[in-house]
Amino acid sequence: MDNSRKRLNNILHQLAEIDYVHPDDIPNIDLYMDQVLTFLNQKLGTVREVNEDKAMTKTMINNYTKNQILPPPEKKKYSRDHMLNLIFIYYFKNFLGLKDIKSILDPINEKYYGDSEDTNFFEIYSNMVGYEHSVAKEVTKDIIKKYNFSRQVFEDKDEESKDTLQDFTFLCLLSFDVFVKKMMIEQYISGRRQEEEKQAEEESKKSDENSSKEK
């Protein structure tokens, strides 16, 4: 087995071991900052980046609250909904800016955060992680497909050049996939934001017109 295939197998093995934070493991009691950090850094360990010392820090959490991405704590305590927010933020922050993360979470927090009569935040999270295994399988299949394709190009080159060029092709295929999906997410968020701004503008205009008629 060549070195590139070994590297791929090692990565796929790591991918298979990636686990999400199980809903039932998330405390349904209010926690102080230190308790939140201990829990998240322990539970997010399997998905943490190689060069990442901690999944979450006090500075990060305070920054999310300051930027109104995370609802403020109640008397310095964080609820289960806070924890769920932080887990989503952790995943999103690897490829999205804070403004886009806020755009994604705001509608969910506005309707489902806290004592919601409708579907609650915990149910939403439980549904999301329920898809994890099927999505992971599809991702694995796609990675293998891209790898096999990369091994079919530059066959006429010498061994050293071929390995370098095939590895480069494989990385480009993966990178382009990430680029396209990231662009789609950003454009989707931007389009929704424009629609919301247009709607708010129309409602403001109607309100002004009604005020003028009353006068």
PDB file of N, CA and C in Angstrom, residues 136-199:
ATOM      1  N   ALA A 136     -22.190  11.132   7.584  1.00  0.00           N
ATOM      2  CA  ALA A 136     -20.785  10.724   7.644  1.00  0.00           C
ATOM      3  C   ALA A 136     -20.479   9.660   6.602  1.00  0.00           C
ATOM      4  N   LYS A 137     -21.406   8.745   6.380  1.00  0.00           N
ATOM      5  CA  LYS A 137     -21.214   7.693   5.376  1.00  0.00           C
ATOM      6  C   LYS A 137     -21.112   8.291   3.969  1.00  0.00           C
ATOM      7  N   GLU A 138     -21.997   9.251   3.687  1.00  0.00           N
ATOM      8  CA  GLU A 138     -21.974   9.892   2.366  1.00  0.00           C
ATOM      9  C   GLU A 138     -20.693  10.689   2.164  1.00  0.00           C
ATOM     10  N   VAL A 139     -20.234  11.364   3.217  1.00  0.00           N
ATOM     11  CA  VAL A 139     -18.986  12.129   3.142  1.00  0.00           C
ATOM     12  C   VAL A 139     -17.819  11.198   2.867  1.00  0.00           C
ATOM     13  N   THR A 140     -17.790  10.055   3.548  1.00  0.00           N
ATOM     14  CA  THR A 140     -16.719   9.074   3.354  1.00  0.00           C
ATOM     15  C   THR A 140     -16.701   8.565   1.921  1.00  0.00           C
ATOM     16  N   LYS A 141     -17.872   8.245   1.392  1.00  0.00           N
ATOM     17  CA  LYS A 141     -17.974   7.761   0.011  1.00  0.00           C
ATOM     18  C   LYS A 141     -17.445   8.811  -0.967  1.00  0.00           C
ATOM     19  N   ASP A 142     -17.809  10.067  -0.721  1.00  0.00           N
ATOM     20  CA  ASP A 142     -17.395  11.144  -1.620  1.00  0.00           C
ATOM     21  C   ASP A 142     -15.883  11.356  -1.561  1.00  0.00           C
ATOM     22  N   ILE A 143     -15.294  11.261  -0.368  1.00  0.00           N
ATOM     23  CA  ILE A 143     -13.843  11.410  -0.224  1.00  0.00           C
ATOM     24  C   ILE A 143     -13.114  10.307  -0.998  1.00  0.00           C
ATOM     25  N   ILE A 144     -13.590   9.082  -0.857  1.00  0.00           N
ATOM     26  CA  ILE A 144     -12.969   7.947  -1.558  1.00  0.00           C
ATOM     27  C   ILE A 144     -13.092   8.120  -3.072  1.00  0.00           C
ATOM     28  N   LYS A 145     -14.249   8.598  -3.511  1.00  0.00           N
ATOM     29  CA  LYS A 145     -14.469   8.831  -4.939  1.00  0.00           C
ATOM     30  C   LYS A 145     -13.475   9.868  -5.472  1.00  0.00           C
ATOM     31  N   LYS A 146     -13.296  10.960  -4.739  1.00  0.00           N
ATOM     32  CA  LYS A 146     -12.354  11.996  -5.160  1.00  0.00           C
ATOM     33  C   LYS A 146     -10.922  11.465  -5.149  1.00  0.00           C
ATOM     34  N   TYR A 147     -10.602  10.667  -4.147  1.00  0.00           N
ATOM     35  CA  TYR A 147      -9.246  10.101  -4.069  1.00  0.00           C
ATOM     36  C   TYR A 147      -8.983   9.178  -5.272  1.00  0.00           C
ATOM     37  N   ASN A 148      -9.928   8.311  -5.573  1.00  0.00           N
ATOM     38  CA  ASN A 148      -9.749   7.376  -6.697  1.00  0.00           C
ATOM     39  C   ASN A 148      -9.607   8.129  -8.017  1.00  0.00           C
ATOM     40  N   PHE A 149     -10.360   9.209  -8.147  1.00  0.00           N
ATOM     41  CA  PHE A 149     -10.238  10.021  -9.364  1.00  0.00           C
ATOM     42  C   PHE A 149      -8.842  10.625  -9.464  1.00  0.00           C
ATOM     43  N   SER A 150      -8.332  11.125  -8.350  1.00  0.00           N
ATOM     44  CA  SER A 150      -7.010  11.766  -8.358  1.00  0.00           C
ATOM     45  C   SER A 150      -5.889  10.786  -8.707  1.00  0.00           C
ATOM     46  N   ARG A 151      -6.121   9.501  -8.445  1.00  0.00           N
ATOM     47  CA  ARG A 151      -5.100   8.492  -8.753  1.00  0.00           C
ATOM     48  C   ARG A 151      -5.092   8.103 -10.231  1.00  0.00           C
ATOM     49  N   GLN A 152      -6.051   8.630 -10.995  1.00  0.00           N
ATOM     50  CA  GLN A 152      -6.150   8.274 -12.411  1.00  0.00           C
ATOM     51  C   GLN A 152      -5.534   9.330 -13.328  1.00  0.00           C
ATOM     52  N   VAL A 153      -5.052  10.414 -12.751  1.00  0.00           N
ATOM     53  CA  VAL A 153      -4.479  11.494 -13.569  1.00  0.00           C
ATOM     54  C   VAL A 153      -2.958  11.480 -13.482  1.00  0.00           C
ATOM     55  N   PHE A 154      -2.310  12.116 -14.459  1.00  0.00           N
ATOM     56  CA  PHE A 154      -0.850  12.231 -14.529  1.00  0.00           C
ATOM     57  C   PHE A 154      -0.131  10.873 -14.490  1.00  0.00           C
ATOM     58  N   GLU A 155      -0.763   9.883 -15.108  1.00  0.00           N
ATOM     59  CA  GLU A 155      -0.185   8.534 -15.115  1.00  0.00           C
ATOM     60  C   GLU A 155       1.104   8.447 -15.931  1.00  0.00           C
ATOM     61  N   ASP A 156       1.307   9.399 -16.833  1.00  0.00           N
ATOM     62  CA  ASP A 156       2.481   9.347 -17.703  1.00  0.00           C
ATOM     63  C   ASP A 156       3.726   9.952 -17.049  1.00  0.00           C
ATOM     64  N   LYS A 157       3.591  10.483 -15.830  1.00  0.00           N
ATOM     65  CA  LYS A 157       4.735  11.117 -15.160  1.00  0.00           C
ATOM     66  C   LYS A 157       5.558  10.074 -14.398  1.00  0.00           C
ATOM     67  N   ASP A 158       6.787  10.473 -14.061  1.00  0.00           N
ATOM     68  CA  ASP A 158       7.597   9.582 -13.232  1.00  0.00           C
ATOM     69  C   ASP A 158       6.967   9.485 -11.844  1.00  0.00           C
ATOM     70  N   GLU A 159       7.366   8.473 -11.078  1.00  0.00           N
ATOM     71  CA  GLU A 159       6.704   8.158  -9.820  1.00  0.00           C
ATOM     72  C   GLU A 159       6.658   9.335  -8.848  1.00  0.00           C
ATOM     73  N   GLU A 160       7.775  10.038  -8.704  1.00  0.00           N
ATOM     74  CA  GLU A 160       7.828  11.145  -7.760  1.00  0.00           C
ATOM     75  C   GLU A 160       6.893  12.274  -8.182  1.00  0.00           C
ATOM     76  N   SER A 161       6.943  12.631  -9.463  1.00  0.00           N
ATOM     77  CA  SER A 161       6.085  13.700  -9.980  1.00  0.00           C
ATOM     78  C   SER A 161       4.621  13.295  -9.925  1.00  0.00           C
ATOM     79  N   LYS A 162       4.365  12.032 -10.255  1.00  0.00           N
ATOM     80  CA  LYS A 162       2.990  11.539 -10.257  1.00  0.00           C
ATOM     81  C   LYS A 162       2.374  11.631  -8.860  1.00  0.00           C
ATOM     82  N   ASP A 163       3.116  11.196  -7.859  1.00  0.00           N
ATOM     83  CA  ASP A 163       2.606  11.243  -6.487  1.00  0.00           C
ATOM     84  C   ASP A 163       2.297  12.679  -6.062  1.00  0.00           C
ATOM     85  N   THR A 164       3.226  13.587  -6.393  1.00  0.00           N
ATOM     86  CA  THR A 164       3.038  14.993  -6.018  1.00  0.00           C
ATOM     87  C   THR A 164       1.822  15.587  -6.702  1.00  0.00           C
ATOM     88  N   LEU A 165       1.672  15.333  -7.985  1.00  0.00           N
ATOM     89  CA  LEU A 165       0.573  15.903  -8.763  1.00  0.00           C
ATOM     90  C   LEU A 165      -0.772  15.271  -8.397  1.00  0.00           C
ATOM     91  N   GLN A 166      -0.758  13.984  -8.120  1.00  0.00           N
ATOM     92  CA  GLN A 166      -1.999  13.314  -7.737  1.00  0.00           C
ATOM     93  C   GLN A 166      -2.468  13.771  -6.348  1.00  0.00           C
ATOM     94  N   ASP A 167      -1.516  13.948  -5.443  1.00  0.00           N
ATOM     95  CA  ASP A 167      -1.875  14.473  -4.121  1.00  0.00           C
ATOM     96  C   ASP A 167      -2.442  15.880  -4.236  1.00  0.00           C
ATOM     97  N   PHE A 168      -1.813  16.686  -5.087  1.00  0.00           N
ATOM     98  CA  PHE A 168      -2.281  18.057  -5.295  1.00  0.00           C
ATOM     99  C   PHE A 168      -3.699  18.047  -5.876  1.00  0.00           C
ATOM    100  N   THR A 169      -3.953  17.159  -6.819  1.00  0.00           N
ATOM    101  CA  THR A 169      -5.280  17.040  -7.416  1.00  0.00           C
ATOM    102  C   THR A 169      -6.322  16.673  -6.365  1.00  0.00           C
ATOM    103  N   PHE A 170      -5.987  15.716  -5.523  1.00  0.00           N
ATOM    104  CA  PHE A 170      -6.906  15.269  -4.467  1.00  0.00           C
ATOM    105  C   PHE A 170      -7.239  16.417  -3.517  1.00  0.00           C
ATOM    106  N   LEU A 171      -6.220  17.155  -3.098  1.00  0.00           N
ATOM    107  CA  LEU A 171      -6.442  18.278  -2.183  1.00  0.00           C
ATOM    108  C   LEU A 171      -7.255  19.387  -2.843  1.00  0.00           C
ATOM    109  N   CYS A 172      -7.019  19.611  -4.128  1.00  0.00           N
ATOM    110  CA  CYS A 172      -7.789  20.626  -4.863  1.00  0.00           C
ATOM    111  C   CYS A 172      -9.264  20.226  -4.962  1.00  0.00           C
ATOM    112  N   LEU A 173      -9.520  18.948  -5.203  1.00  0.00           N
ATOM    113  CA  LEU A 173     -10.901  18.465  -5.299  1.00  0.00           C
ATOM    114  C   LEU A 173     -11.629  18.659  -3.965  1.00  0.00           C
ATOM    115  N   LEU A 174     -10.965  18.330  -2.872  1.00  0.00           N
ATOM    116  CA  LEU A 174     -11.562  18.519  -1.552  1.00  0.00           C
ATOM    117  C   LEU A 174     -11.781  19.999  -1.253  1.00  0.00           C
ATOM    118  N   SER A 175     -10.781  20.809  -1.610  1.00  0.00           N
ATOM    119  CA  SER A 175     -10.857  22.251  -1.337  1.00  0.00           C
ATOM    120  C   SER A 175     -11.965  22.910  -2.144  1.00  0.00           C
ATOM    121  N   PHE A 176     -12.114  22.509  -3.396  1.00  0.00           N
ATOM    122  CA  PHE A 176     -13.155  23.096  -4.234  1.00  0.00           C
ATOM    123  C   PHE A 176     -14.535  22.753  -3.679  1.00  0.00           C
ATOM    124  N   ASP A 177     -14.676  21.534  -3.174  1.00  0.00           N
ATOM    125  CA  ASP A 177     -15.935  21.106  -2.572  1.00  0.00           C
ATOM    126  C   ASP A 177     -16.278  21.993  -1.366  1.00  0.00           C
ATOM    127  N   VAL A 178     -15.287  22.236  -0.526  1.00  0.00           N
ATOM    128  CA  VAL A 178     -15.485  23.101   0.649  1.00  0.00           C
ATOM    129  C   VAL A 178     -15.831  24.515   0.206  1.00  0.00           C
ATOM    130  N   PHE A 179     -15.095  25.012  -0.804  1.00  0.00           N
ATOM    131  CA  PHE A 179     -15.312  26.377  -1.303  1.00  0.00           C
ATOM    132  C   PHE A 179     -16.737  26.549  -1.812  1.00  0.00           C
ATOM    133  N   VAL A 180     -17.213  25.594  -2.613  1.00  0.00           N
ATOM    134  CA  VAL A 180     -18.557  25.692  -3.194  1.00  0.00           C
ATOM    135  C   VAL A 180     -19.629  25.672  -2.105  1.00  0.00           C
ATOM    136  N   LYS A 181     -19.495  24.763  -1.150  1.00  0.00           N
ATOM    137  CA  LYS A 181     -20.496  24.656  -0.089  1.00  0.00           C
ATOM    138  C   LYS A 181     -20.490  25.890   0.813  1.00  0.00           C
ATOM    139  N   LYS A 182     -19.311  26.402   1.097  1.00  0.00           N
ATOM    140  CA  LYS A 182     -19.207  27.616   1.909  1.00  0.00           C
ATOM    141  C   LYS A 182     -19.853  28.791   1.185  1.00  0.00           C
ATOM    142  N   MET A 183     -19.595  28.894  -0.126  1.00  0.00           N
ATOM    143  CA  MET A 183     -20.175  29.968  -0.922  1.00  0.00           C
ATOM    144  C   MET A 183     -21.701  29.860  -0.956  1.00  0.00           C
ATOM    145  N   MET A 184     -22.211  28.629  -1.083  1.00  0.00           N
ATOM    146  CA  MET A 184     -23.659  28.432  -1.093  1.00  0.00           C
ATOM    147  C   MET A 184     -24.283  28.865   0.230  1.00  0.00           C
ATOM    148  N   ILE A 185     -23.649  28.515   1.332  1.00  0.00           N
ATOM    149  CA  ILE A 185     -24.155  28.899   2.654  1.00  0.00           C
ATOM    150  C   ILE A 185     -24.192  30.414   2.785  1.00  0.00           C
ATOM    151  N   GLU A 186     -23.097  31.058   2.400  1.00  0.00           N
ATOM    152  CA  GLU A 186     -23.012  32.516   2.517  1.00  0.00           C
ATOM    153  C   GLU A 186     -24.040  33.218   1.636  1.00  0.00           C
ATOM    154  N   GLN A 187     -24.232  32.709   0.404  1.00  0.00           N
ATOM    155  CA  GLN A 187     -25.198  33.315  -0.499  1.00  0.00           C
ATOM    156  C   GLN A 187     -26.631  33.103  -0.010  1.00  0.00           C
ATOM    157  N   TYR A 188     -26.872  31.931   0.536  1.00  0.00           N
ATOM    158  CA  TYR A 188     -28.208  31.637   1.076  1.00  0.00           C
ATOM    159  C   TYR A 188     -28.524  32.576   2.233  1.00  0.00           C
ATOM    160  N   ILE A 189     -27.559  32.748   3.120  1.00  0.00           N
ATOM    161  CA  ILE A 189     -27.740  33.647   4.266  1.00  0.00           C
ATOM    162  C   ILE A 189     -27.935  35.079   3.799  1.00  0.00           C
ATOM    163  N   SER A 190     -27.119  35.492   2.829  1.00  0.00           N
ATOM    164  CA  SER A 190     -27.202  36.851   2.301  1.00  0.00           C
ATOM    165  C   SER A 190     -28.562  37.102   1.665  1.00  0.00           C
ATOM    166  N   GLY A 191     -29.058  36.132   0.889  1.00  0.00           N
ATOM    167  CA  GLY A 191     -30.361  36.279   0.243  1.00  0.00           C
ATOM    168  C   GLY A 191     -31.482  36.390   1.250  1.00  0.00           C
ATOM    169  N   ARG A 192     -31.407  35.570   2.299  1.00  0.00           N
ATOM    170  CA  ARG A 192     -32.431  35.628   3.343  1.00  0.00           C
ATOM    171  C   ARG A 192     -32.372  36.952   4.090  1.00  0.00           C
ATOM    172  N   ARG A 193     -31.147  37.444   4.332  1.00  0.00           N
ATOM    173  CA  ARG A 193     -30.979  38.705   5.034  1.00  0.00           C
ATOM    174  C   ARG A 193     -31.574  39.857   4.222  1.00  0.00           C
ATOM    175  N   GLN A 194     -31.368  39.841   2.913  1.00  0.00           N
ATOM    176  CA  GLN A 194     -31.907  40.887   2.042  1.00  0.00           C
ATOM    177  C   GLN A 194     -33.433  40.864   2.040  1.00  0.00           C
ATOM    178  N   GLU A 195     -34.007  39.653   2.042  1.00  0.00           N
ATOM    179  CA  GLU A 195     -35.461  39.524   2.080  1.00  0.00           C
ATOM    180  C   GLU A 195     -36.024  40.082   3.383  1.00  0.00           C
ATOM    181  N   GLU A 196     -35.341  39.786   4.487  1.00  0.00           N
ATOM    182  CA  GLU A 196     -35.789  40.281   5.793  1.00  0.00           C
ATOM    183  C   GLU A 196     -35.695  41.803   5.862  1.00  0.00           C
ATOM    184  N   GLU A 197     -34.605  42.362   5.320  1.00  0.00           N
ATOM    185  CA  GLU A 197     -34.441  43.818   5.322  1.00  0.00           C
ATOM    186  C   GLU A 197     -35.507  44.494   4.454  1.00  0.00           C
ATOM    187  N   LYS A 198     -35.818  43.856   3.315  1.00  0.00           N
ATOM    188  CA  LYS A 198     -36.841  44.399   2.417  1.00  0.00           C
ATOM    189  C   LYS A 198     -38.203  44.370   3.092  1.00  0.00           C
ATOM    190  N   GLN A 199     -38.494  43.277   3.774  1.00  0.00           N
ATOM    191  CA  GLN A 199     -39.765  43.152   4.473  1.00  0.00           C
ATOM    192  C   GLN A 199     -39.880  44.179   5.595  1.00  0.00           C
TER     193      GLN A 199
END
